[in-house]
CSV table of C-alpha atoms and ligand atoms in Angstrom, one decimal:
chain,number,residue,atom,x,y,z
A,1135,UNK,CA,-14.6,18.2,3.1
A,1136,UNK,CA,-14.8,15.4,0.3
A,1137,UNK,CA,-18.1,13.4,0.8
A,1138,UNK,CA,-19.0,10.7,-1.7
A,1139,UNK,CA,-22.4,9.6,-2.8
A,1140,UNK,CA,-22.4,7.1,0.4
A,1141,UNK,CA,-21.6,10.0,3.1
A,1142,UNK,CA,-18.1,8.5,3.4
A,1143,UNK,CA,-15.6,11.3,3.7
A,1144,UNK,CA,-12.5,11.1,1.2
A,1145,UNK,CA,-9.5,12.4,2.5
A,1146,UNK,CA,-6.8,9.9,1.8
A,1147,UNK,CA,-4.8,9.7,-1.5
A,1148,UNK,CA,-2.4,6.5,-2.3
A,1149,UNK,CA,0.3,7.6,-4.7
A,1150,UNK,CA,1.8,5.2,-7.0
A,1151,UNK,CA,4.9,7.1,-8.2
A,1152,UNK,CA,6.3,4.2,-10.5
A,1153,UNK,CA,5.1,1.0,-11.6
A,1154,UNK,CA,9.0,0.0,-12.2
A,1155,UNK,CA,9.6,-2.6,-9.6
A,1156,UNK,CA,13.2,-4.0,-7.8
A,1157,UNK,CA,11.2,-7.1,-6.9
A,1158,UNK,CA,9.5,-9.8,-8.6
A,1159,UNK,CA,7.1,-11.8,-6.3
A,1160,UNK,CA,5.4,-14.7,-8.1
A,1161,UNK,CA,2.1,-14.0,-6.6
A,1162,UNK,CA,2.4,-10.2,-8.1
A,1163,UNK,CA,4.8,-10.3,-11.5
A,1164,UNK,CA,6.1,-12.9,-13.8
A,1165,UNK,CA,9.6,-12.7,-14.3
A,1166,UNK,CA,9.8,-10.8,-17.4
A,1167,UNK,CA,7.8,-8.1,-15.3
A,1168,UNK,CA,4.6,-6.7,-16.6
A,1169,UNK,CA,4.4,-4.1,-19.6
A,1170,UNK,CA,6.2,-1.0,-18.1
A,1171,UNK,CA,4.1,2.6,-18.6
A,1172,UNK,CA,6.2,4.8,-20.9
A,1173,UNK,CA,7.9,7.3,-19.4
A,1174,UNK,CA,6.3,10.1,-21.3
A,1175,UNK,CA,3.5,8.8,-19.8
A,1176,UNK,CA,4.3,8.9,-16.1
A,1177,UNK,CA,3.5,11.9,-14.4
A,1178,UNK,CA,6.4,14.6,-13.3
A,1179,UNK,CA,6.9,15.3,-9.8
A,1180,UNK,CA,5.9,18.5,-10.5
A,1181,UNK,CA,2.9,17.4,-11.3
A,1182,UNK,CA,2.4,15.0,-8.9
A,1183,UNK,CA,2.6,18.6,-6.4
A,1184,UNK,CA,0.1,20.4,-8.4
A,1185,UNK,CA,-2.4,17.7,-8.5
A,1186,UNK,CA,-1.9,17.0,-4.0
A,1187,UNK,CA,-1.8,20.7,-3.6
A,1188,UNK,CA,-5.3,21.1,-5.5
A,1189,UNK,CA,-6.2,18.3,-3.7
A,1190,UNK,CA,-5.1,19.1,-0.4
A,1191,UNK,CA,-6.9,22.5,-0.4
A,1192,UNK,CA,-10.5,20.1,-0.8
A,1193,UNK,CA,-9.5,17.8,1.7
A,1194,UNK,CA,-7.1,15.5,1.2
A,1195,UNK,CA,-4.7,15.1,4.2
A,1196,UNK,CA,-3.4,11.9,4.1
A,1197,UNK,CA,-1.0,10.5,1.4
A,1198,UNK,CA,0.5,7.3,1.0
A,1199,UNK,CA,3.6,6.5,-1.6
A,1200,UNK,CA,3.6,3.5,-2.9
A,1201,UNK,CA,4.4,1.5,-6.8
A,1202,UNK,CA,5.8,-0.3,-8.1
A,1203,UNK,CA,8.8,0.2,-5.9
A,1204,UNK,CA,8.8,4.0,-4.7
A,1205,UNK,CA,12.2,4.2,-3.7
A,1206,UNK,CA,13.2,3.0,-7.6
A,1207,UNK,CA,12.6,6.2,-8.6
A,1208,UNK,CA,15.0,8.9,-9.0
A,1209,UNK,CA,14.7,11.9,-7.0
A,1210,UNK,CA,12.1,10.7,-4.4
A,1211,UNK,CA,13.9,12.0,-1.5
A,1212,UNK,CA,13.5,15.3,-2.6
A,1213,UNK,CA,10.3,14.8,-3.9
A,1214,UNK,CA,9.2,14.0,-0.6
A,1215,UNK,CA,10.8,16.9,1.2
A,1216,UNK,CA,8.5,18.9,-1.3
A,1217,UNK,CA,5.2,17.0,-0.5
A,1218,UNK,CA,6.0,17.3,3.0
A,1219,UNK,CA,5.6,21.2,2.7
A,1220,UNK,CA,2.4,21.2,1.9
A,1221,UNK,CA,0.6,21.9,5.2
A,1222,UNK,CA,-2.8,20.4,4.3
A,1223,UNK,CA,-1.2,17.1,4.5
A,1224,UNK,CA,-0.9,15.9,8.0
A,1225,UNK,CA,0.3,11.9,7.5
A,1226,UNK,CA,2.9,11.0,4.9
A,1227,UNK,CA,3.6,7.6,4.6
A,1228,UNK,CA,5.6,5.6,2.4
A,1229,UNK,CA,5.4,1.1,1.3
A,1230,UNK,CA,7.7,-0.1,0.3
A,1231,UNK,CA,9.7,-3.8,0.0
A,1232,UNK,CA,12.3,-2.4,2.0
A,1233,UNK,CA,15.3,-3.4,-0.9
A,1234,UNK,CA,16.7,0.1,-0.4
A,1235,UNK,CA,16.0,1.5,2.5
A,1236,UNK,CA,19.5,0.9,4.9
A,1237,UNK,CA,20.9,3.9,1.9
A,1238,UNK,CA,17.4,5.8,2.1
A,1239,UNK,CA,16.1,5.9,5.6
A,1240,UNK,CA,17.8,8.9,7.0
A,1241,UNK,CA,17.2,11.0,4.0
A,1242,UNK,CA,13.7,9.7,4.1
A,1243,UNK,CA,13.2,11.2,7.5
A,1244,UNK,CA,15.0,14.1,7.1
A,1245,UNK,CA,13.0,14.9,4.3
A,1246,UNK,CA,9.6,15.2,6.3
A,1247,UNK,CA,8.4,11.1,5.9
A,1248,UNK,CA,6.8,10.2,8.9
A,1249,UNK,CA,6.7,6.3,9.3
A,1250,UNK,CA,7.3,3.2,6.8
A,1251,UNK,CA,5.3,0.2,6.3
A,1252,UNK,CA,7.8,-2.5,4.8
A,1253,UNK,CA,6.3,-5.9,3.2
A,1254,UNK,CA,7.5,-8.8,3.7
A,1255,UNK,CA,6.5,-12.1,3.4
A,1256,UNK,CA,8.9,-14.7,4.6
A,1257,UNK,CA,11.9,-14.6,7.8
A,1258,UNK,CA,13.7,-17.5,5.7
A,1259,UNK,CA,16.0,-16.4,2.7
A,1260,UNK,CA,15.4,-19.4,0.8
A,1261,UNK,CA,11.8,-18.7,0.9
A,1262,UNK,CA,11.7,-14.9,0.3
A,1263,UNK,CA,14.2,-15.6,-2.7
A,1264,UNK,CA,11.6,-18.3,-4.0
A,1265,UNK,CA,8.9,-15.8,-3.1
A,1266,UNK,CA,10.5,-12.7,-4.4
A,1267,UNK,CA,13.1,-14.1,-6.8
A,1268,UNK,CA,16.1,-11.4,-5.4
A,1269,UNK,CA,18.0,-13.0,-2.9
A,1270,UNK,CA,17.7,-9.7,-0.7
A,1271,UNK,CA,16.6,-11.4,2.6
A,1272,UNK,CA,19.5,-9.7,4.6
A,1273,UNK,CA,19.3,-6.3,2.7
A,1274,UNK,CA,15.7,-5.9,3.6
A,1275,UNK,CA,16.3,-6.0,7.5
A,1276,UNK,CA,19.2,-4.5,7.2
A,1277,UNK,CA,16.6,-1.6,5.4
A,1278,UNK,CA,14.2,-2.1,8.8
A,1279,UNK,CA,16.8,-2.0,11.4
A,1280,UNK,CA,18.1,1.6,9.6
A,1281,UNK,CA,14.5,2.7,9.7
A,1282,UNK,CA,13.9,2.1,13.1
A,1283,UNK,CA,17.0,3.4,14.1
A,1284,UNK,CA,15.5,6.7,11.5
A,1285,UNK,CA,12.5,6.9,13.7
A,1286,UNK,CA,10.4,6.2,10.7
A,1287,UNK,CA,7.8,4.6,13.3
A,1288,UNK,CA,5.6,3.1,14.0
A,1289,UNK,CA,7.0,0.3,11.5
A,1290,UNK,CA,4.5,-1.9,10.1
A,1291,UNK,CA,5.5,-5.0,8.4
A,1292,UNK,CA,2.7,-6.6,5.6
A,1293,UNK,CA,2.8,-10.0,5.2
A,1294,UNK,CA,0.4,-11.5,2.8
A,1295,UNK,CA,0.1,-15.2,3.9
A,1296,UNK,CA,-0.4,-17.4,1.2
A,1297,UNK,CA,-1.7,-20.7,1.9
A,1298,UNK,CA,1.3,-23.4,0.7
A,1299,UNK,CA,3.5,-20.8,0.4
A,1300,UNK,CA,4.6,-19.1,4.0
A,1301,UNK,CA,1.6,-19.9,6.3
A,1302,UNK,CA,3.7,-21.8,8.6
A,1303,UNK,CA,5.0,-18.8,9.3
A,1304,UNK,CA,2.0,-16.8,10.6
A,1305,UNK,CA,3.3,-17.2,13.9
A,1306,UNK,CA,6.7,-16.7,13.2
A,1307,UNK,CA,6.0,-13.2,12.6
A,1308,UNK,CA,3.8,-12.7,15.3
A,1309,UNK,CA,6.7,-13.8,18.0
A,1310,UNK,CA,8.7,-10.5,16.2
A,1311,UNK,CA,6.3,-8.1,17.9
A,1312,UNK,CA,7.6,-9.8,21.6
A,1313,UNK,CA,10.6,-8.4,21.9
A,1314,UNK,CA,11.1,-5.9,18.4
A,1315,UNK,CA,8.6,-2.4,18.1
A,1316,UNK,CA,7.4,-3.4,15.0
A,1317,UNK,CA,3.4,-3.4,13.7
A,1318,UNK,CA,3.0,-7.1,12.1
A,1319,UNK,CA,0.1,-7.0,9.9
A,1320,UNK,CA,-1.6,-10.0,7.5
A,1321,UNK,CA,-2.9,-8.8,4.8
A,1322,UNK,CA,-5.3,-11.6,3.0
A,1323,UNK,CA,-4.6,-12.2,0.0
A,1324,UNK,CA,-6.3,-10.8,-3.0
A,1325,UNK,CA,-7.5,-11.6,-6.6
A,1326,UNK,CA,-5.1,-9.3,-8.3
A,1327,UNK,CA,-1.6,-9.4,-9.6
A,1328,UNK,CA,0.3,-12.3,-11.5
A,1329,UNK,CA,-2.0,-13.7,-14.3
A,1330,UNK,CA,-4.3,-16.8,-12.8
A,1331,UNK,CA,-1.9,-17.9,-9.7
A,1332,UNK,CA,-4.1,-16.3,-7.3
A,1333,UNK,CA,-7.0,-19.2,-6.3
A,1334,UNK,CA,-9.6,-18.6,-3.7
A,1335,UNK,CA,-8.2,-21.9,-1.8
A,1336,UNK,CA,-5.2,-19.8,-1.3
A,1337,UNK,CA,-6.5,-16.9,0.7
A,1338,UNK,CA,-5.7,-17.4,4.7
A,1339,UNK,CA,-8.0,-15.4,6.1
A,1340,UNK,CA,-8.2,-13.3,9.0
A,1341,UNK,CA,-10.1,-15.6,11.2
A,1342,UNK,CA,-8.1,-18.9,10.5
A,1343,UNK,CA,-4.9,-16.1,11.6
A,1344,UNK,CA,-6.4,-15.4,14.6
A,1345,UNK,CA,-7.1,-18.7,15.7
A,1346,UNK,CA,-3.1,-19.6,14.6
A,1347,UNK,CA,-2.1,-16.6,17.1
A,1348,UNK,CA,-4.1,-17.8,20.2
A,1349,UNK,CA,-1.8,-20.3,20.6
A,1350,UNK,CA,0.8,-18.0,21.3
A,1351,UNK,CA,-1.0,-16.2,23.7
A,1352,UNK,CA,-3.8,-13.8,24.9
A,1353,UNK,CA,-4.4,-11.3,21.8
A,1354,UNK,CA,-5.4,-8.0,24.0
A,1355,UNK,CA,-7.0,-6.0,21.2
A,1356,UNK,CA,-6.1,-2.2,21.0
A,1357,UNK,CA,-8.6,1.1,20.4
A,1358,UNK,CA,-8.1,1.8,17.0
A,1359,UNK,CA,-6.8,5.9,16.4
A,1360,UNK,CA,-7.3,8.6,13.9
A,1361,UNK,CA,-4.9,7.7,11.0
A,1362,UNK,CA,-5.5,3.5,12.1
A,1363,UNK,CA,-7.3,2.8,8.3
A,1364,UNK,CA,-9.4,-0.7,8.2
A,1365,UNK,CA,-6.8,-2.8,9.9
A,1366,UNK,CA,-7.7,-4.3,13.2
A,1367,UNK,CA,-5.2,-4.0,16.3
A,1368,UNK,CA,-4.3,-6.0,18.8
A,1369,UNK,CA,-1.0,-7.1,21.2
A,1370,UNK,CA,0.3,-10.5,22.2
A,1371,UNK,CA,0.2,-10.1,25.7
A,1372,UNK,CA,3.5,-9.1,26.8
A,1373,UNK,CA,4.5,-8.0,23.3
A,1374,UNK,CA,6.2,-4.3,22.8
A,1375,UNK,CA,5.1,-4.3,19.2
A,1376,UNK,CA,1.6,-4.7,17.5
A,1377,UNK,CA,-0.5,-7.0,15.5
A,1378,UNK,CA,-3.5,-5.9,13.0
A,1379,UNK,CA,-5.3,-7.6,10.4
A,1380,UNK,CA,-6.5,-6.3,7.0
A,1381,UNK,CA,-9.4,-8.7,6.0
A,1382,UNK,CA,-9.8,-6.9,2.5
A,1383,UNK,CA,-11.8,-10.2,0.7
A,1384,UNK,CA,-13.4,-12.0,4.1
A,1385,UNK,CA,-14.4,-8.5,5.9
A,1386,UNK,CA,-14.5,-6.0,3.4
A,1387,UNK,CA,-14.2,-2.5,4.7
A,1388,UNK,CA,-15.4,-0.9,1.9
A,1389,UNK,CA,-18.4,1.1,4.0
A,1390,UNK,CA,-15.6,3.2,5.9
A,1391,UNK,CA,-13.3,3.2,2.3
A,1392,UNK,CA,-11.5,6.6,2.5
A,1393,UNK,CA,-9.5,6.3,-0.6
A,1394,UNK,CA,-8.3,7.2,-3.5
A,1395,UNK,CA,-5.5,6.3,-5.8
A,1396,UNK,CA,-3.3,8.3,-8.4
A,1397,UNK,CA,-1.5,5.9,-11.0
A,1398,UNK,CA,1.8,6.3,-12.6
A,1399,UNK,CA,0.4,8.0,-15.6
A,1400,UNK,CA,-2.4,10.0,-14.0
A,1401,UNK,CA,-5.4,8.4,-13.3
A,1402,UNK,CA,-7.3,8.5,-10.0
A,1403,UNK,CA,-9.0,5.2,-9.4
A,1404,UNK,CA,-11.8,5.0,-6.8
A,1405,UNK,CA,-11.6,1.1,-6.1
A,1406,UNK,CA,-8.3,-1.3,-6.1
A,1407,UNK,CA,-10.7,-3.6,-8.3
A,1408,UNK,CA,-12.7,-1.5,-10.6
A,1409,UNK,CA,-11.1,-0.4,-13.9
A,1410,UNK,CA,-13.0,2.7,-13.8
A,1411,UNK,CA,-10.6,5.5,-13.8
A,1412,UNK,CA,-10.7,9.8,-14.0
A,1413,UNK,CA,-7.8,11.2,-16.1
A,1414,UNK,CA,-6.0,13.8,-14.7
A,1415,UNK,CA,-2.8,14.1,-17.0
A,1416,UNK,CA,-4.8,15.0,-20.3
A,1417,UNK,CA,-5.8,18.3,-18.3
A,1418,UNK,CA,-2.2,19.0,-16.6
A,1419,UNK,CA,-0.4,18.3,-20.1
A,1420,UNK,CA,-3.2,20.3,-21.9
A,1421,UNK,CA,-2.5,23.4,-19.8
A,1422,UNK,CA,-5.6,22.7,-18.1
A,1423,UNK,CA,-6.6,25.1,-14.4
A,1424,UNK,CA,-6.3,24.1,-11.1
A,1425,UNK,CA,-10.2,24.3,-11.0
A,1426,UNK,CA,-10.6,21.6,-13.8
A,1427,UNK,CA,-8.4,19.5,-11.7
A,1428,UNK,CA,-10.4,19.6,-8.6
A,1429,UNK,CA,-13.8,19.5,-11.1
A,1430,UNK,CA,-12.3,15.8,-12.2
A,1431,UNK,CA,-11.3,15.2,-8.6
A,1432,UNK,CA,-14.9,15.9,-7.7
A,1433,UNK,CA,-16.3,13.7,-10.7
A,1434,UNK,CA,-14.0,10.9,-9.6
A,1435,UNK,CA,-15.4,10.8,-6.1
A,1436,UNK,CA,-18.9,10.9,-7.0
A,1437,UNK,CA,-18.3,7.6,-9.2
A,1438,UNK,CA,-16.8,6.0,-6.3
A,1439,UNK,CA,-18.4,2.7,-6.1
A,1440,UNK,CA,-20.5,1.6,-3.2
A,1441,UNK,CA,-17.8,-1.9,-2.4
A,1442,UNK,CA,-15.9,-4.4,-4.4
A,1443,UNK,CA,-17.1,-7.4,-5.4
A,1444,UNK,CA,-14.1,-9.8,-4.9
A,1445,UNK,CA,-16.0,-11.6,-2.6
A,1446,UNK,CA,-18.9,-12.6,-5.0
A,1447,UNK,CA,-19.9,-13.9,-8.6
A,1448,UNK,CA,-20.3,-11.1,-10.0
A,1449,UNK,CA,-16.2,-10.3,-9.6
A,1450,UNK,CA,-14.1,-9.8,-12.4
A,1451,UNK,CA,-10.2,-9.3,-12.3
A,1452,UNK,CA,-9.4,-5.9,-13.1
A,1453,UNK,CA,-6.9,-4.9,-15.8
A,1454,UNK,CA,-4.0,-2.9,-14.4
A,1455,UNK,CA,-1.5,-4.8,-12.0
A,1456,UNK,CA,-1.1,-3.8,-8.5
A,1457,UNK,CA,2.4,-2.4,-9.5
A,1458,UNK,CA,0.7,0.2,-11.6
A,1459,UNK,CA,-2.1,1.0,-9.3
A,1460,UNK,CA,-0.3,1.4,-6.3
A,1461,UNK,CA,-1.1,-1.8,-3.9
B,436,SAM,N1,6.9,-2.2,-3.7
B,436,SAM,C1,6.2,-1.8,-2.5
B,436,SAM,C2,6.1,-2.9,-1.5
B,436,SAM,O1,6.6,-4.0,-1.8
B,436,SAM,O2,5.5,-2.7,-0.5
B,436,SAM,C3,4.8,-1.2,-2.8
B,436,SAM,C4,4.0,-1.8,-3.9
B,436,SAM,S1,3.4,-3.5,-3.5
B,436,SAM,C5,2.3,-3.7,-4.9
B,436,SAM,C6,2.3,-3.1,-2.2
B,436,SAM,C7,1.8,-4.3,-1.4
B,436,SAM,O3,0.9,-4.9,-2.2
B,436,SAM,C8,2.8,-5.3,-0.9
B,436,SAM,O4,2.7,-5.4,0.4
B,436,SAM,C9,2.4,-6.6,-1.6
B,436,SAM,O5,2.6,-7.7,-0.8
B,436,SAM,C10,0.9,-6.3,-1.8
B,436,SAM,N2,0.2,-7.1,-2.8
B,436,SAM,C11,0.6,-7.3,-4.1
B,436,SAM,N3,-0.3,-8.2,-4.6
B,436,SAM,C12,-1.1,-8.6,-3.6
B,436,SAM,C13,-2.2,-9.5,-3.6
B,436,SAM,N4,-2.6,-10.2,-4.7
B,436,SAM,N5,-2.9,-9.6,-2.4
B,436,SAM,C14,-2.5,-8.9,-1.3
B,436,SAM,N6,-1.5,-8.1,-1.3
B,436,SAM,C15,-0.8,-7.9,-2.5
């Protein structure tokens, strides 16, 4: 078991496998995109194995694929059937934005992914091309009716409300989960991404939500499970599908944190907002053991900080974009 300096056991590992992106949402890229990684740089897939499997054997049973966009990359169907072999790892999960998942999703599945969460931030085209800047409204549920036909459930969607941008559509997506079996989940929006557009004015959070849904109905909240992570459930009454709320600035949940991050080019980061960072690639491309690899594993976690600090003064903006960490 992976236990961190503040008894919080580690056994999750979000994989950014690219920090190339289909997409290019204002509040996350400008247009030009960010500076891409070199590919030299990024880490194989067969590295990728080596590092999960060393991982995996400590304590790591839950991975996450994420980017950038994951499904950009070459050869991530069969990269994935190869993950899912590894027995240690009992939930693979996959975010992605959804673009190309109507040609994916049954490959996806077959290959051993479990379940998708798909973001999404707007049900109007104009708005998710303004958002976005790809005019790919259709092709995205086009991508979550394939996946729920797949069985890559349960489906959650991420919207990250934006105030002046798509809050008038809080409950919008809400009404979805009435009569589709889809997870809506708001996720508040965070100082990270596209230079200096991000303001604190902008950030709905999870409260002011709440009290938007309440006029839709009773919200009947829902026991939380094993693989649940910090998001709070709940159900409209009546609803088939779910409802949950990621308060990452307003109600950090950074005292039951279970994670950790690989970058494109081989880094494990602790903390989505602390630049701090363990390299892993200078030992894989140096020949290093598998026993070095679990010795920086072990360093990383023990630097793990205690919480963020996006919701104080003494925050600062960290350097890599979301697309390169793995959001
Ligand atoms: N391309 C994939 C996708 O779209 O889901 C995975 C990567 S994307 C960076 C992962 C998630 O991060 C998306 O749901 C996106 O909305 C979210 N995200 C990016 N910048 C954010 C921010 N500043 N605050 C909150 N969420 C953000």
């Amino acid at each position: 078991m992976l236990l961190d300096l503040y008894r919080r056991k580690i056994n999750y590992l979000r994989i950014s496998v690219t920090d190339r992106c289909n997409l290019r949402c204002r509040y996350c890229m400008p247009e030009e995109g960010i500076p891409l990684i070199h590919h030299e740089y990024v880490l194989r897939y067969e590295e990728i194995l080596r590092i999960v499997r060393v991982f995996a054997r400590e304590g790591i049973s839950k991975v996450r694929l994420t980017g950038g966009e994951p499904l950009v990359r070459k050869g991530i169907v069969d990269f994935i059937a190869r993950l899912s072999q590894i027995e240690e790892i009992r939930d693979l999960s996959l975010t992605t934005n959804g673009i190309l998942l109507r040609e994916l999703a049954r490959d996806l599945k077959r290959a051993g992914l479990r379940r998708v969460n798909i973001s999404l931030d707007s049900l109007r085209r104009d708005r998710f091309l303004q958002i976005t800047r790809k005019d790919e409204y259709e092709r995205v549920w086009a991508g979550i009716v394939e996946a729920l036909s797949a069985g890559l459930t349960p489906i959650k969607i991420n919207m990250v409300a934006i105030r002046g941008v798509n809050d008038d559509e809080i409950e919008d997506f809400a009404r979805l989960t009435r009569h589709l079996p889809l997870t809506v989940r708001y996720i508040e929006y965070m100082p990270s991404g596209n230079g200096d557009v991000w303001a604190e004015s902008h950030i709905v959070t999870t409260p002011e939500i709440q009290r938007h849904l309440e006029t839709l109905g009773k919200l009947i909240p829902i026991a939380s499970e094993k693989w649940d992570g910090p998001a709070t459930r709940f159900r409209l009454e009546g609803a088939i599908g779910e409802i949950g709320f990621i308060g990452a600035v307003s109600n950090h949940f950074c005292s039951e944190c279970n994670r950790l991050r690989l970058t494109p080019d081989g880094k494990i980061r602790t903390c989505l907002f602390s630049d701090d960072e363990v390299d892993l690639r200078e030992i894989l491309r140096k020949g290093g053991t598998d026993e070095e690899l679990k010795q920086r594993l072990l360093a990383a976690i023990h630097s793990k900080p205690e919480r963020h600090h996006i919701n104080t003064h003494q925050f600062k903006k960290c350097q890599r974009n979301m697309s390169a960490i793995g959001g």
